[in-house]
Amino acid sequence: MLMKLLIGTLLILPLMVASASAAAMPHLEKATFAGGCFWCMTPPFEKLNGVNEVISGYTGGNGPDPTYEDYASKGHIEAGQITYDPSKISYSALLDVFWRQIDPTDPGGQFCDKGPQYRSAIFYENAEQKRLAEQSREALEKTGRYQKPIVTELIKASAFYKAEDYHQDYYKKNPIRYKFYRSSCGRDRYLEKVWGKEGMMHTAMANEAGGTFVKPSEEELKKRLTPLQFKVTQQEGTEPAFKNEYWDNHKPGIYVDIVSGEPLFSSQDKYESGTGWPSFTRPLEPANIVTKEDRTWYLAVRTEVRSKHADSHLGHVFNDGPAPTHLRYCMNSAAMKFIPAEDLVKMGYGKYAKLFENH
C-alpha cells in the first residue's frame, strides 16, 4: 500500500510542478507598430517596464518570407513587434509612446525615408486593440497639435516576419552609425518641434510607474528647475502657504512629479484643507509614492512623502483628512506639474483621460 502511494505521488508531482510553473508565467500580449525605419522604433519601447521584447521585422504585405532586399516589392512595411505584460503596461500606454516617435501626417513615409514601406501604421491584434487605437488617434487629432490630418493607418495584424539578425537592436550593435543616421534623418528635430522639450521629457516611460527614468545630475536639475522647485524637491524645502500655484486650483486633471513626470495625484482626490497647500486624500498611483519617517521638526515626528523614481521631496501625509481614507497628503505645488484633463493625451498621459470623460 505504501509503495503504491509513493509511486502515485511520484507520478503526480511532475504534473503539479508543471501546473505551478504555468500559473507563474505572466500573460503576454503583442503590439505591432510601424513608424518608418525600424531601427528607430526599437529603443523607445525596449526601455519600458513591462516590455519583454521588441523585434524588428516586416508585415502587412502579401509575399511570403520577405528579406531586406525584397520586402518592399512584396508590399510589406518595416515594423516593430512588441511583446509586453499587460499587467505592467497597458496597450494605451504603448500607443502614447508610439505617437511620440512618428510624424502621423506623412502618407509617403517617415522623415528622410520615403516610400510606402516606411509609412506609419498600427497593426491591431483584436477588436479591443482596434478600439483603443481608434480612440487614441481620434483624441490626438482633436488636440490640434498638427496642421495636417493624421493619416496613420489601422491595419488588421497578419503574418509578421522577423528581419535579419543585423537589424535587431541595431542601436546597440552600431551606436555611432545609428546616432548619425537618426540625427541626419531629422526625426528628433521634428519630435522636439511638435512635442517640445517638456513634452519629450514627460514621456509615458515615466508615466508607467517603473520605467527607466534616470535622475539628472544636480547641476542639470538646477538648470531645469526654478530655485524654489530645486529647494523643495532636492533640499526638502517648504513653499509659503496660500502663495503657491495649486493650493486653490479646481481644474480637472492630474499632478505629476516636476522632475520625472511620474503621475502622483488626481484632482478628483483633491480637497480644500484650509492649510494653504494642495491637499489630497490619496495618491493616483500609490506605486509612485514613498513615505519616510521625518524627525527634522522638533515639535513632532512626521511622515514625509517622496516620489518613487525621481526621489523628489513632495510634502507630508497626516491622519486628519476626510473620509474615506482620513488622510491628508499635504503637497508642495513647486514639486508638481499640473496636467489639465484636456491635455492628458498630447502630454503622454492618455491612460488617465477616461477618468475625466464626464467633466
Short mmCIF file of C-alpha atoms in Angstrom, two decimals:
data_model
loop_
_atom_site.label_atom_id
_atom_site.label_comp_id
_atom_site.label_asym_id
_atom_site.label_seq_id
_atom_site.Cartn_x
_atom_site.Cartn_y
_atom_site.Cartn_z
CA MET A 1 0.00 0.00 0.00
CA LEU A 2 2.82 2.38 0.94
CA MET A 3 4.67 1.53 -2.27
CA LYS A 4 1.55 2.33 -4.39
CA LEU A 5 1.20 5.65 -2.58
CA LEU A 6 4.83 6.56 -3.22
CA ILE A 7 4.54 5.63 -6.91
CA GLY A 8 1.34 7.67 -7.24
CA THR A 9 2.99 10.67 -5.61
CA LEU A 10 5.98 10.45 -7.95
CA LEU A 11 3.66 10.33 -10.96
CA ILE A 12 1.56 13.32 -9.84
CA LEU A 13 4.45 15.52 -8.65
CA PRO A 14 5.73 16.48 -12.14
CA LEU A 15 2.19 17.48 -13.13
CA MET A 16 1.88 19.65 -10.01
CA VAL A 17 5.22 21.32 -10.74
CA ALA A 18 4.23 21.92 -14.37
CA SER A 19 0.90 23.40 -13.32
CA ALA A 20 2.58 25.69 -10.79
CA SER A 21 5.11 26.84 -13.39
CA ALA A 22 2.35 27.55 -15.90
CA ALA A 23 0.42 29.55 -13.31
CA ALA A 24 3.53 31.60 -12.54
CA MET A 25 4.08 32.50 -16.19
CA PRO A 26 2.81 36.01 -16.96
CA HIS A 27 0.18 36.51 -19.64
CA LEU A 28 1.90 38.27 -22.53
CA GLU A 29 0.38 40.12 -25.46
CA LYS A 30 1.71 41.60 -28.70
CA ALA A 31 1.53 45.08 -30.18
CA THR A 32 2.83 45.90 -33.66
CA PHE A 33 3.66 49.42 -34.81
CA ALA A 34 5.20 50.85 -37.98
CA GLY A 35 6.90 54.22 -37.77
CA GLY A 36 9.45 54.39 -40.53
CA CYS A 37 12.88 52.82 -40.07
CA PHE A 38 12.51 50.03 -37.53
CA TRP A 39 15.93 50.84 -36.07
CA CYS A 40 14.38 53.95 -34.51
CA MET A 41 11.25 52.23 -33.25
CA THR A 42 13.07 49.75 -31.02
CA PRO A 43 14.77 51.88 -28.29
CA PRO A 44 11.68 53.76 -27.01
CA PHE A 45 9.79 50.53 -26.33
CA GLU A 46 12.63 48.33 -25.10
CA LYS A 47 13.19 50.75 -22.22
CA LEU A 48 9.64 50.45 -20.92
CA ASN A 49 8.87 48.48 -17.79
CA GLY A 50 6.59 45.60 -18.78
CA VAL A 51 8.01 45.16 -22.28
CA ASN A 52 9.67 41.78 -22.68
CA GLU A 53 10.92 42.01 -26.24
CA VAL A 54 10.92 44.19 -29.35
CA ILE A 55 11.55 42.53 -32.70
CA SER A 56 12.21 44.38 -35.95
CA GLY A 57 10.50 42.86 -38.95
CA TYR A 58 8.25 43.07 -41.98
CA THR A 59 4.48 42.81 -42.14
CA GLY A 60 1.37 43.96 -43.97
CA GLY A 61 2.26 42.57 -47.39
CA ASN A 62 1.36 39.52 -49.44
CA GLY A 63 4.66 37.96 -50.40
CA PRO A 64 5.99 35.21 -48.11
CA ASP A 65 9.38 35.16 -46.42
CA PRO A 66 10.44 38.74 -47.17
CA THR A 67 14.04 39.87 -46.83
CA TYR A 68 15.56 43.34 -46.59
CA GLU A 69 16.22 43.16 -50.32
CA ASP A 70 12.64 42.36 -51.40
CA TYR A 71 10.22 43.20 -48.57
CA ALA A 72 9.11 46.46 -50.21
CA SER A 73 8.37 44.80 -53.56
CA LYS A 74 6.22 42.26 -51.68
CA GLY A 75 4.13 45.04 -50.16
CA HIS A 76 5.48 44.81 -46.62
CA ILE A 77 6.16 47.63 -44.16
CA GLU A 78 9.03 47.92 -41.70
CA ALA A 79 7.59 47.46 -38.21
CA GLY A 80 8.39 46.58 -34.64
CA GLN A 81 6.55 43.81 -32.81
CA ILE A 82 6.39 44.33 -29.04
CA THR A 83 5.78 41.53 -26.56
CA TYR A 84 4.52 43.00 -23.30
CA ASP A 85 2.92 42.17 -19.96
CA PRO A 86 -0.48 43.95 -19.79
CA SER A 87 -0.42 43.74 -16.00
CA LYS A 88 2.60 46.08 -16.02
CA ILE A 89 1.98 48.31 -19.01
CA SER A 90 -1.21 48.96 -20.94
CA TYR A 91 -1.78 48.97 -24.68
CA SER A 92 -2.93 52.57 -24.34
CA ALA A 93 0.43 53.50 -22.82
CA LEU A 94 2.21 51.84 -25.74
CA LEU A 95 0.07 53.90 -28.11
CA ASP A 96 1.11 57.06 -26.26
CA VAL A 97 4.76 56.17 -26.81
CA PHE A 98 4.13 55.29 -30.47
CA TRP A 99 2.62 58.68 -31.35
CA ARG A 100 5.66 60.42 -29.86
CA GLN A 101 8.02 58.64 -32.27
CA ILE A 102 6.44 59.48 -35.62
CA ASP A 103 5.02 62.08 -37.98
CA PRO A 104 1.44 60.77 -38.30
CA THR A 105 0.61 63.30 -41.03
CA ASP A 106 3.05 61.95 -43.65
CA PRO A 107 1.39 59.47 -46.05
CA GLY A 108 4.57 58.89 -48.03
CA GLY A 109 6.98 57.62 -45.41
CA GLN A 110 8.74 58.96 -42.33
CA PHE A 111 11.29 61.77 -42.22
CA CYS A 112 14.16 61.05 -44.66
CA ASP A 113 12.83 57.58 -45.55
CA LYS A 114 10.22 57.77 -48.28
CA GLY A 115 8.06 55.09 -49.83
CA PRO A 116 5.04 53.01 -48.77
CA GLN A 117 7.33 50.58 -46.94
CA TYR A 118 8.12 53.36 -44.44
CA ARG A 119 4.59 54.66 -43.79
CA SER A 120 3.20 54.71 -40.26
CA ALA A 121 0.63 52.12 -39.20
CA ILE A 122 -0.87 50.38 -36.20
CA PHE A 123 -1.43 46.64 -36.68
CA TYR A 124 -4.19 45.64 -34.27
CA GLU A 125 -4.35 42.07 -32.94
CA ASN A 126 -8.02 42.11 -31.87
CA ALA A 127 -11.15 44.24 -31.62
CA GLU A 128 -10.07 45.79 -28.32
CA GLN A 129 -6.73 46.94 -29.70
CA LYS A 130 -8.55 48.38 -32.72
CA ARG A 131 -10.96 50.27 -30.46
CA LEU A 132 -8.16 51.69 -28.34
CA ALA A 133 -6.13 52.66 -31.41
CA GLU A 134 -9.12 54.44 -32.97
CA GLN A 135 -9.83 56.22 -29.70
CA SER A 136 -6.21 57.25 -29.31
CA ARG A 137 -5.93 58.51 -32.89
CA GLU A 138 -9.15 60.49 -32.59
CA ALA A 139 -8.06 62.05 -29.29
CA LEU A 140 -4.73 63.07 -30.80
CA GLU A 141 -6.49 64.60 -33.80
CA LYS A 142 -8.68 66.69 -31.51
CA THR A 143 -5.70 68.23 -29.74
CA GLY A 144 -4.97 70.36 -32.81
CA ARG A 145 -1.27 69.60 -32.46
CA TYR A 146 -0.87 69.00 -36.19
CA GLN A 147 -1.60 71.37 -39.07
CA LYS A 148 -2.42 68.47 -41.40
CA PRO A 149 -4.75 65.48 -40.87
CA ILE A 150 -3.46 62.30 -39.24
CA VAL A 151 -3.08 59.58 -41.86
CA THR A 152 -1.61 56.74 -39.78
CA GLU A 153 -3.36 53.56 -40.89
CA LEU A 154 -5.05 50.96 -38.69
CA ILE A 155 -4.48 47.54 -40.23
CA LYS A 156 -5.52 44.10 -39.01
CA ALA A 157 -2.41 42.21 -37.94
CA SER A 158 -1.21 39.47 -40.26
CA ALA A 159 1.95 37.39 -40.55
CA PHE A 160 4.96 39.11 -39.03
CA TYR A 161 8.39 38.17 -40.39
CA LYS A 162 11.45 38.77 -38.25
CA ALA A 163 14.12 40.83 -40.00
CA GLU A 164 17.70 39.75 -40.37
CA ASP A 165 19.79 39.50 -37.20
CA TYR A 166 21.91 42.55 -38.00
CA HIS A 167 18.76 44.69 -37.86
CA GLN A 168 17.83 43.55 -34.34
CA ASP A 169 18.87 46.07 -31.66
CA TYR A 170 20.80 47.98 -34.29
CA TYR A 171 21.18 50.95 -31.95
CA LYS A 172 23.15 48.76 -29.55
CA LYS A 173 25.30 46.98 -32.13
CA ASN A 174 26.16 50.10 -34.14
CA PRO A 175 25.65 53.08 -31.81
CA ILE A 176 27.73 55.56 -33.81
CA ARG A 177 26.08 54.75 -37.13
CA TYR A 178 22.67 54.73 -35.51
CA LYS A 179 23.12 58.15 -33.87
CA PHE A 180 24.43 59.63 -37.10
CA TYR A 181 21.53 58.21 -39.11
CA ARG A 182 18.89 59.29 -36.58
CA SER A 183 20.31 62.80 -36.32
CA SER A 184 20.73 63.32 -40.07
CA CYS A 185 17.24 61.95 -40.79
CA GLY A 186 15.59 64.74 -38.78
CA ARG A 187 13.34 62.63 -36.58
CA ASP A 188 14.37 64.13 -33.25
CA ARG A 189 14.26 67.70 -34.56
CA TYR A 190 10.71 67.16 -35.72
CA LEU A 191 9.59 65.47 -32.49
CA GLU A 192 11.05 68.23 -30.32
CA LYS A 193 9.37 70.85 -32.51
CA VAL A 194 5.97 69.13 -32.21
CA TRP A 195 6.11 67.99 -28.59
CA GLY A 196 8.55 70.48 -27.10
CA LYS A 197 11.34 69.69 -24.67
CA GLU A 198 8.94 69.41 -21.78
CA GLY A 199 6.69 67.03 -23.66
CA MET A 200 9.65 64.91 -24.68
CA MET A 201 10.83 64.74 -21.06
CA HIS A 202 7.44 63.69 -19.69
CA THR A 203 7.10 60.50 -21.69
CA ALA A 204 4.86 57.52 -20.99
CA MET A 205 8.01 55.73 -19.91
CA ALA A 206 7.89 57.71 -16.72
CA ASN A 207 4.11 57.58 -16.61
CA GLU A 208 4.05 53.83 -16.28
CA ALA A 209 5.44 53.79 -12.75
CA GLY A 210 8.61 51.86 -13.20
CA GLY A 211 10.17 52.96 -16.44
CA THR A 212 13.87 53.53 -16.95
CA PHE A 213 13.91 57.11 -15.68
CA VAL A 214 17.40 58.20 -14.74
CA LYS A 215 17.54 61.16 -12.39
CA PRO A 216 19.52 64.09 -13.84
CA SER A 217 22.60 65.39 -12.08
CA GLU A 218 22.30 68.17 -9.51
CA GLU A 219 23.85 70.59 -11.99
CA GLU A 220 21.29 69.66 -14.64
CA LEU A 221 18.42 69.94 -12.18
CA LYS A 222 19.50 73.47 -11.25
CA LYS A 223 19.20 74.38 -14.93
CA ARG A 224 15.79 72.76 -15.38
CA LEU A 225 14.12 73.82 -12.14
CA THR A 226 13.36 77.19 -10.64
CA PRO A 227 15.20 77.99 -7.39
CA LEU A 228 12.04 77.23 -5.40
CA GLN A 229 11.42 73.94 -7.21
CA PHE A 230 15.01 72.89 -6.56
CA LYS A 231 14.86 73.89 -2.88
CA VAL A 232 11.62 71.97 -2.31
CA THR A 233 12.39 68.79 -4.25
CA GLN A 234 16.12 68.44 -3.60
CA GLN A 235 16.59 70.14 -0.24
CA GLU A 236 13.31 69.24 1.50
CA GLY A 237 12.15 72.84 1.50
CA THR A 238 8.60 74.12 2.05
CA GLU A 239 6.90 76.80 -0.04
CA PRO A 240 4.71 79.53 1.53
CA ALA A 241 1.12 78.62 2.33
CA PHE A 242 -1.56 80.33 0.21
CA LYS A 243 1.19 81.72 -2.05
CA ASN A 244 1.79 78.76 -4.31
CA GLU A 245 0.50 77.70 -7.69
CA TYR A 246 -2.01 74.94 -6.97
CA TRP A 247 -3.44 75.44 -3.46
CA ASP A 248 -6.71 76.73 -4.93
CA ASN A 249 -6.60 75.03 -8.34
CA HIS A 250 -10.00 73.46 -9.07
CA LYS A 251 -9.46 72.35 -12.66
CA PRO A 252 -9.80 68.64 -13.60
CA GLY A 253 -6.54 66.86 -14.32
CA ILE A 254 -3.60 65.11 -12.70
CA TYR A 255 -0.48 66.22 -10.85
CA VAL A 256 2.90 64.73 -11.83
CA ASP A 257 6.41 64.95 -10.44
CA ILE A 258 8.13 68.11 -11.71
CA VAL A 259 11.38 66.20 -12.33
CA SER A 260 10.34 62.81 -13.73
CA GLY A 261 6.76 63.31 -14.84
CA GLU A 262 5.57 60.27 -12.91
CA PRO A 263 1.85 60.59 -12.02
CA LEU A 264 1.18 61.37 -8.36
CA PHE A 265 -2.31 62.73 -7.63
CA SER A 266 -5.67 63.40 -9.28
CA SER A 267 -7.90 66.45 -8.98
CA GLN A 268 -10.68 64.00 -8.12
CA ASP A 269 -8.99 63.35 -4.78
CA LYS A 270 -8.11 66.99 -4.07
CA TYR A 271 -9.99 68.89 -1.37
CA GLU A 272 -9.94 72.19 0.49
CA SER A 273 -7.97 71.53 3.66
CA GLY A 274 -7.67 75.17 4.72
CA THR A 275 -3.90 74.81 5.08
CA GLY A 276 -2.92 76.81 2.02
CA TRP A 277 -1.22 73.86 0.29
CA PRO A 278 -2.70 71.44 -2.27
CA SER A 279 -4.15 68.52 -0.30
CA PHE A 280 -5.30 65.08 -1.45
CA THR A 281 -6.99 62.14 0.22
CA ARG A 282 -4.97 59.53 -1.68
CA PRO A 283 -2.40 59.11 -4.47
CA LEU A 284 -3.38 58.47 -8.07
CA GLU A 285 -0.54 55.94 -8.39
CA PRO A 286 0.40 54.52 -4.96
CA ALA A 287 3.41 52.77 -6.52
CA ASN A 288 4.92 56.20 -7.25
CA ILE A 289 4.72 57.31 -3.61
CA VAL A 290 7.31 56.60 -0.90
CA THR A 291 6.82 57.54 2.75
CA LYS A 292 9.57 58.02 5.33
CA GLU A 293 9.76 58.97 9.00
CA ASP A 294 10.75 62.61 9.35
CA ARG A 295 12.26 63.80 12.67
CA THR A 296 13.54 67.16 11.41
CA TRP A 297 10.73 69.12 13.08
CA TYR A 298 11.31 69.41 16.83
CA LEU A 299 7.58 69.57 17.70
CA ALA A 300 6.58 66.18 16.26
CA VAL A 301 7.57 63.18 14.19
CA ARG A 302 6.06 63.50 10.73
CA THR A 303 5.70 61.23 7.70
CA GLU A 304 7.50 62.58 4.67
CA VAL A 305 6.20 61.86 1.14
CA ARG A 306 8.65 61.44 -1.75
CA SER A 307 8.29 60.33 -5.36
CA LYS A 308 9.47 56.83 -6.19
CA HIS A 309 11.52 57.41 -9.34
CA ALA A 310 12.76 60.99 -9.05
CA ASP A 311 13.12 60.78 -5.24
CA SER A 312 11.70 64.29 -5.02
CA HIS A 313 10.54 65.64 -1.69
CA LEU A 314 6.81 66.30 -2.16
CA GLY A 315 5.49 67.11 1.30
CA HIS A 316 3.97 65.18 4.22
CA VAL A 317 0.96 62.99 4.93
CA PHE A 318 -1.21 63.40 8.04
CA ASN A 319 -4.04 61.40 9.64
CA ASP A 320 -6.53 64.28 9.79
CA GLY A 321 -8.09 64.06 6.34
CA PRO A 322 -11.71 63.41 5.33
CA ALA A 323 -13.36 60.06 4.61
CA PRO A 324 -12.90 57.58 3.17
CA THR A 325 -9.12 57.49 3.76
CA HIS A 326 -8.91 60.04 6.62
CA LEU A 327 -5.54 61.02 5.17
CA ARG A 328 -4.25 64.44 4.12
CA TYR A 329 -1.44 64.38 1.61
CA CYS A 330 -0.17 67.93 2.07
CA MET A 331 1.97 68.65 -1.01
CA ASN A 332 4.15 71.45 -2.30
CA SER A 333 2.97 72.95 -5.58
CA ALA A 334 6.61 73.50 -6.55
CA ALA A 335 7.22 69.75 -6.53
CA MET A 336 4.48 69.05 -9.06
CA LYS A 337 3.24 69.94 -12.52
CA PHE A 338 -0.47 70.03 -13.27
CA ILE A 339 -1.67 68.37 -16.49
CA PRO A 340 -5.19 69.55 -17.42
CA ALA A 341 -7.65 66.82 -18.42
CA GLU A 342 -7.85 68.14 -21.98
CA ASP A 343 -4.06 67.85 -22.38
CA LEU A 344 -3.59 64.34 -20.99
CA VAL A 345 -3.35 62.61 -24.37
CA LYS A 346 -1.00 65.07 -26.03
CA MET A 347 1.25 65.11 -22.96
CA GLY A 348 1.51 61.33 -22.91
CA TYR A 349 -0.93 60.56 -20.09
CA GLY A 350 -3.75 59.20 -22.23
CA LYS A 351 -4.42 56.27 -19.91
CA TYR A 352 -5.92 58.73 -17.38
CA ALA A 353 -8.19 60.56 -19.84
CA LYS A 354 -11.11 58.22 -19.15
CA LEU A 355 -11.16 59.40 -15.51
CA PHE A 356 -12.41 62.77 -16.71
CA GLU A 357 -14.75 61.80 -19.54
CA ASN A 358 -17.79 63.18 -17.70
CA HIS A 359 -16.20 66.51 -16.78
#
